[in-house]
Amino acid sequence: MVTLAEVAQHAGVSASTVSYVLSGKRSISTTTRQRVEESIRKLGYHPNAGARALASSRSNIIALMIPLRTDMYVPVMMEIAIAVAAVARTHGYDILLLTDEEGPDAVRRVTGSGLADAMILMDVELDDERLPLLRGADQPSVLIGLPADTEGLTCVDLDFRATGALCVEHLARLGHRDVAVIGEAAAVYERHTGFAERTLDGLRTRARELELRLLHRPCEGGYDAMAATLARVFDERPDTTGFVVQNEAAVEPLLALLRQQGRAVPEDVSVVAVCPEQVAIQASVRLTSVAVPAQEMGRRAVEQLVAKLDGRGSDEVVLLAPELTVRASSGPAPVQP
Amino acid sequence: MVTLAEVAQHAGVSASTVSYVLSGKRSISTTTRQRVEESIRKLGYHPNAGARALASSRSNIIALMIPLRTDMYVPVMMEIAIAVAAVARTHGYDILLLTDEEGPDAVRRVTGSGLADAMILMDVELDDERLPLLRGADQPSVLIGLPADTEGLTCVDLDFRATGALCVEHLARLGHRDVAVIGEAAAVYERHTGFAERTLDGLRTRARELELRLLHRPCEGGYDAMAATLARVFDERPDTTGFVVQNEAAVEPLLALLRQQGRAVPEDVSVVAVCPEQVAIQASVRLTSVAVPAQEMGRRAVEQLVAKLDGRGSDEVVLLAPELTVRASSGPAPVQP
DNA sequence: AGAGCCTGTCGAAGCGCTTCGACTGCTCTC
DNA sequence: GAGAGCAGTCGAAGCGCTTCGACAGGCTCT
């Protein structure tokens, strides 16, 4: 291992000078800087992370806490995580991957040990038990997701309420009067994960305003569950012509079942999905959808955090505006007989 | 921040004693140990990670390098990553998440800076440019995936050659003579990602031995691509009754298209998939499949690495034996007219 | 022309921990 | 009953870096 001292000796300067070249915290003459940089390159010097962290009480690491559960909206999580890692690097930070297995203890451990300078939490529940710790911590943090009480917290999320409203508006404009919402699995609502409830709220509020009838059904993924759910929907509301789906695992089954039942999309029935772009595009019918902007969410989360670490920025809730892309799965409602 | 010294003072012992209580590297009397542990708890002490790393030249961090590309086999990657993180914690390690965006530089940076004690690399290509660095490094590493030359490396992977063979054997036993292989996107083969080629090799070798006709077609995911591929397959080999699919994004399109063409699964055509369990179970027909044991791979990778870090263990290639689960998508070949 | 100010550099003091050697009382052993 | 051996504890020396204060030399003022 090459050390600072060796670089200094090689360049004929003192250790502190090398340090200042590296950090830029004091002005250094061009000739000295070049000589030092040359030595660094020649010797293949990399500053020791531990020593740096100890001396500066900055680890340049951001902890990212992702849900252990691998059953749900996995691609979104993955996309966020990768975006976070990539963007963090451009700001000079590395990412420490934490699962929520340890629960709140992980927060204590990481803040307590100075392992990371800050945290990003994903999959935040409305009344998450980690929140009090974050509020009390001296380290900045950002949530991806929106808890019930955002006081003293910084959050980044898609505006799911607006997302719901947007879906309803689209279907209403096309003339649909009876709309069914195929939601996430019941477990997701029970955990009080904010996004599912907020979408529903947006859907309901706007439906009321536009005088649409709305029927909400949670749904596990897969064919069997979807078949059962669909049967109940048409049983209860035979005139349903519009669907809003917020459940990646239900999208394809829904399309297949509709087809199988002789209901053409979009001639007889319109489908609007809330899902990542890729799912919407790769489906058997190109789906009209509101995209979940995973990368954007990851990016914004990191940027908020870096701003805080730099002493800029403040607690703030960033809600990304949803965008609805019209594709092949939605069209004018059929004229009712 | 509470420090070791404060704990020592609170417990009425020297700092080194506290350190030894923590590390267990020297024997400590029960009464002293208890007093120290009590103080630690009361003060809420967490050892400073940086200081620890500096003094011991051990960070207790394992770097995990995952592919940036989010277009491919994402759930598998995610599952591995999460398993790695969880298992690493049980051994006292945290995970540093690296994307392959930095390429080989990331390896240099991490080894050079002592940020991590070891690395796990995913998505290894047959002739990966990071390999020479790993061979030369003084840090242990484990690959998930199998490069062409495994000399001096530790690798963990599913035995994809055996996987291919297993699929062919299953179809042969059922009496199928003409089998089509729907592979990953052409780009995957071009990158020379080992697993795709090895599966193909296993398929071909065993097919030759069992005198099956095999037709391999790479396929992008999605419906349009699958439709084109399928048309070409039946055009070229009208008697095809067996399919092996190694491409998550092609599974559902294939099933839908077969159905649409009036070919019943498994009565007319059998389908065997190589994919994660969940995909096989959630598909519109429950798929006979060889599971990609993502969690197991992650677990084994960490265990190999920890063994090396502890001075146990050696370079070794761990190939997990594939298991084929018969479900509803495969059955006896129809009698040829 | 001297006070006052930058600019560029250095030395030294830690940051909080691990670990080595040394020391103190013991208990064994022959 | 003297020597060996061991369990239990301590002090001090770093680990490699950042950062503070100091200072030399050159500049701009009045």
PDB file of N, CA, C and O in Angstrom, chain B residues 160-165 167 181 194-204 244 246 274:
ATOM      1  N   PHE B 160     -24.627 -24.627 -15.708  1.00  0.00           N
ATOM      2  CA  PHE B 160     -25.525 -24.403 -16.844  1.00  0.00           C
ATOM      3  C   PHE B 160     -25.389 -25.475 -17.919  1.00  0.00           C
ATOM      4  O   PHE B 160     -26.336 -25.760 -18.629  1.00  0.00           O
ATOM      5  N   ARG B 161     -24.223 -26.079 -17.997  1.00  0.00           N
ATOM      6  CA  ARG B 161     -24.056 -27.155 -18.959  1.00  0.00           C
ATOM      7  C   ARG B 161     -24.979 -28.313 -18.562  1.00  0.00           C
ATOM      8  O   ARG B 161     -25.729 -28.841 -19.376  1.00  0.00           O
ATOM      9  N   ALA B 162     -24.915 -28.659 -17.292  1.00  0.00           N
ATOM     10  CA  ALA B 162     -25.793 -29.728 -16.796  1.00  0.00           C
ATOM     11  C   ALA B 162     -27.259 -29.325 -16.914  1.00  0.00           C
ATOM     12  O   ALA B 162     -28.134 -30.164 -17.142  1.00  0.00           O
ATOM     13  N   THR B 163     -27.501 -28.043 -16.766  1.00  0.00           N
ATOM     14  CA  THR B 163     -28.869 -27.541 -16.893  1.00  0.00           C
ATOM     15  C   THR B 163     -29.400 -27.820 -18.300  1.00  0.00           C
ATOM     16  O   THR B 163     -30.514 -28.326 -18.473  1.00  0.00           O
ATOM     17  N   GLY B 164     -28.576 -27.484 -19.283  1.00  0.00           N
ATOM     18  CA  GLY B 164     -28.968 -27.729 -20.664  1.00  0.00           C
ATOM     19  C   GLY B 164     -29.234 -29.208 -20.894  1.00  0.00           C
ATOM     20  O   GLY B 164     -30.254 -29.615 -21.471  1.00  0.00           O
ATOM     21  N   ALA B 165     -28.319 -30.024 -20.399  1.00  0.00           N
ATOM     22  CA  ALA B 165     -28.456 -31.466 -20.570  1.00  0.00           C
ATOM     23  C   ALA B 165     -29.760 -31.965 -19.936  1.00  0.00           C
ATOM     24  O   ALA B 165     -30.487 -32.777 -20.518  1.00  0.00           O
ATOM     25  N   CYS B 167     -32.558 -30.416 -19.403  1.00  0.00           N
ATOM     26  CA  CYS B 167     -33.727 -30.019 -20.187  1.00  0.00           C
ATOM     27  C   CYS B 167     -33.926 -30.971 -21.363  1.00  0.00           C
ATOM     28  O   CYS B 167     -35.037 -31.440 -21.627  1.00  0.00           O
ATOM     29  N   VAL B 181     -34.762 -24.077 -29.112  1.00  0.00           N
ATOM     30  CA  VAL B 181     -34.251 -23.363 -27.946  1.00  0.00           C
ATOM     31  C   VAL B 181     -34.457 -21.873 -28.170  1.00  0.00           C
ATOM     32  O   VAL B 181     -33.923 -21.302 -29.122  1.00  0.00           O
ATOM     33  N   GLY B 194     -20.916 -16.092 -19.968  1.00  0.00           N
ATOM     34  CA  GLY B 194     -20.705 -17.527 -19.967  1.00  0.00           C
ATOM     35  C   GLY B 194     -21.970 -18.372 -19.909  1.00  0.00           C
ATOM     36  O   GLY B 194     -22.095 -19.367 -20.631  1.00  0.00           O
ATOM     37  N   PHE B 195     -22.915 -17.975 -19.080  1.00  0.00           N
ATOM     38  CA  PHE B 195     -24.014 -18.893 -18.801  1.00  0.00           C
ATOM     39  C   PHE B 195     -24.835 -19.260 -20.036  1.00  0.00           C
ATOM     40  O   PHE B 195     -25.230 -20.411 -20.206  1.00  0.00           O
ATOM     41  N   ALA B 196     -25.026 -18.296 -20.914  1.00  0.00           N
ATOM     42  CA  ALA B 196     -25.836 -18.560 -22.095  1.00  0.00           C
ATOM     43  C   ALA B 196     -25.152 -19.593 -22.993  1.00  0.00           C
ATOM     44  O   ALA B 196     -25.772 -20.562 -23.454  1.00  0.00           O
ATOM     45  N   GLU B 197     -23.876 -19.393 -23.189  1.00  0.00           N
ATOM     46  CA  GLU B 197     -23.147 -20.310 -24.062  1.00  0.00           C
ATOM     47  C   GLU B 197     -23.031 -21.704 -23.459  1.00  0.00           C
ATOM     48  O   GLU B 197     -23.094 -22.711 -24.149  1.00  0.00           O
ATOM     49  N   ARG B 198     -22.852 -21.723 -22.166  1.00  0.00           N
ATOM     50  CA  ARG B 198     -22.685 -23.029 -21.523  1.00  0.00           C
ATOM     51  C   ARG B 198     -23.984 -23.821 -21.542  1.00  0.00           C
ATOM     52  O   ARG B 198     -23.986 -25.036 -21.718  1.00  0.00           O
ATOM     53  N   THR B 199     -25.079 -23.141 -21.342  1.00  0.00           N
ATOM     54  CA  THR B 199     -26.368 -23.828 -21.430  1.00  0.00           C
ATOM     55  C   THR B 199     -26.530 -24.438 -22.817  1.00  0.00           C
ATOM     56  O   THR B 199     -26.897 -25.601 -22.969  1.00  0.00           O
ATOM     57  N   LEU B 200     -26.223 -23.633 -23.793  1.00  0.00           N
ATOM     58  CA  LEU B 200     -26.365 -24.069 -25.179  1.00  0.00           C
ATOM     59  C   LEU B 200     -25.484 -25.279 -25.446  1.00  0.00           C
ATOM     60  O   LEU B 200     -25.895 -26.253 -26.095  1.00  0.00           O
ATOM     61  N   ASP B 201     -24.293 -25.225 -24.926  1.00  0.00           N
ATOM     62  CA  ASP B 201     -23.363 -26.329 -25.101  1.00  0.00           C
ATOM     63  C   ASP B 201     -23.925 -27.608 -24.485  1.00  0.00           C
ATOM     64  O   ASP B 201     -23.895 -28.679 -25.084  1.00  0.00           O
ATOM     65  N   GLY B 202     -24.477 -27.482 -23.288  1.00  0.00           N
ATOM     66  CA  GLY B 202     -25.078 -28.637 -22.616  1.00  0.00           C
ATOM     67  C   GLY B 202     -26.245 -29.188 -23.406  1.00  0.00           C
ATOM     68  O   GLY B 202     -26.407 -30.409 -23.551  1.00  0.00           O
ATOM     69  N   LEU B 203     -27.040 -28.284 -23.909  1.00  0.00           N
ATOM     70  CA  LEU B 203     -28.199 -28.687 -24.708  1.00  0.00           C
ATOM     71  C   LEU B 203     -27.735 -29.457 -25.944  1.00  0.00           C
ATOM     72  O   LEU B 203     -28.226 -30.554 -26.243  1.00  0.00           O
ATOM     73  N   ARG B 204     -26.781 -28.893 -26.645  1.00  0.00           N
ATOM     74  CA  ARG B 204     -26.341 -29.477 -27.920  1.00  0.00           C
ATOM     75  C   ARG B 204     -25.684 -30.823 -27.721  1.00  0.00           C
ATOM     76  O   ARG B 204     -25.972 -31.786 -28.437  1.00  0.00           O
ATOM     77  N   VAL B 244     -37.266 -25.179 -25.238  1.00  0.00           N
ATOM     78  CA  VAL B 244     -36.508 -24.817 -24.046  1.00  0.00           C
ATOM     79  C   VAL B 244     -36.351 -23.301 -24.099  1.00  0.00           C
ATOM     80  O   VAL B 244     -35.877 -22.764 -25.105  1.00  0.00           O
ATOM     81  N   GLN B 246     -34.786 -19.876 -22.366  1.00  0.00           N
ATOM     82  CA  GLN B 246     -33.886 -19.287 -21.387  1.00  0.00           C
ATOM     83  C   GLN B 246     -33.909 -17.773 -21.606  1.00  0.00           C
ATOM     84  O   GLN B 246     -33.006 -17.195 -22.199  1.00  0.00           O
ATOM     85  N   VAL B 274     -35.722 -22.169 -18.220  1.00  0.00           N
ATOM     86  CA  VAL B 274     -34.623 -21.963 -17.275  1.00  0.00           C
ATOM     87  C   VAL B 274     -34.831 -20.562 -16.725  1.00  0.00           C
ATOM     88  O   VAL B 274     -34.624 -19.570 -17.416  1.00  0.00           O
TER      89      VAL B 274
END
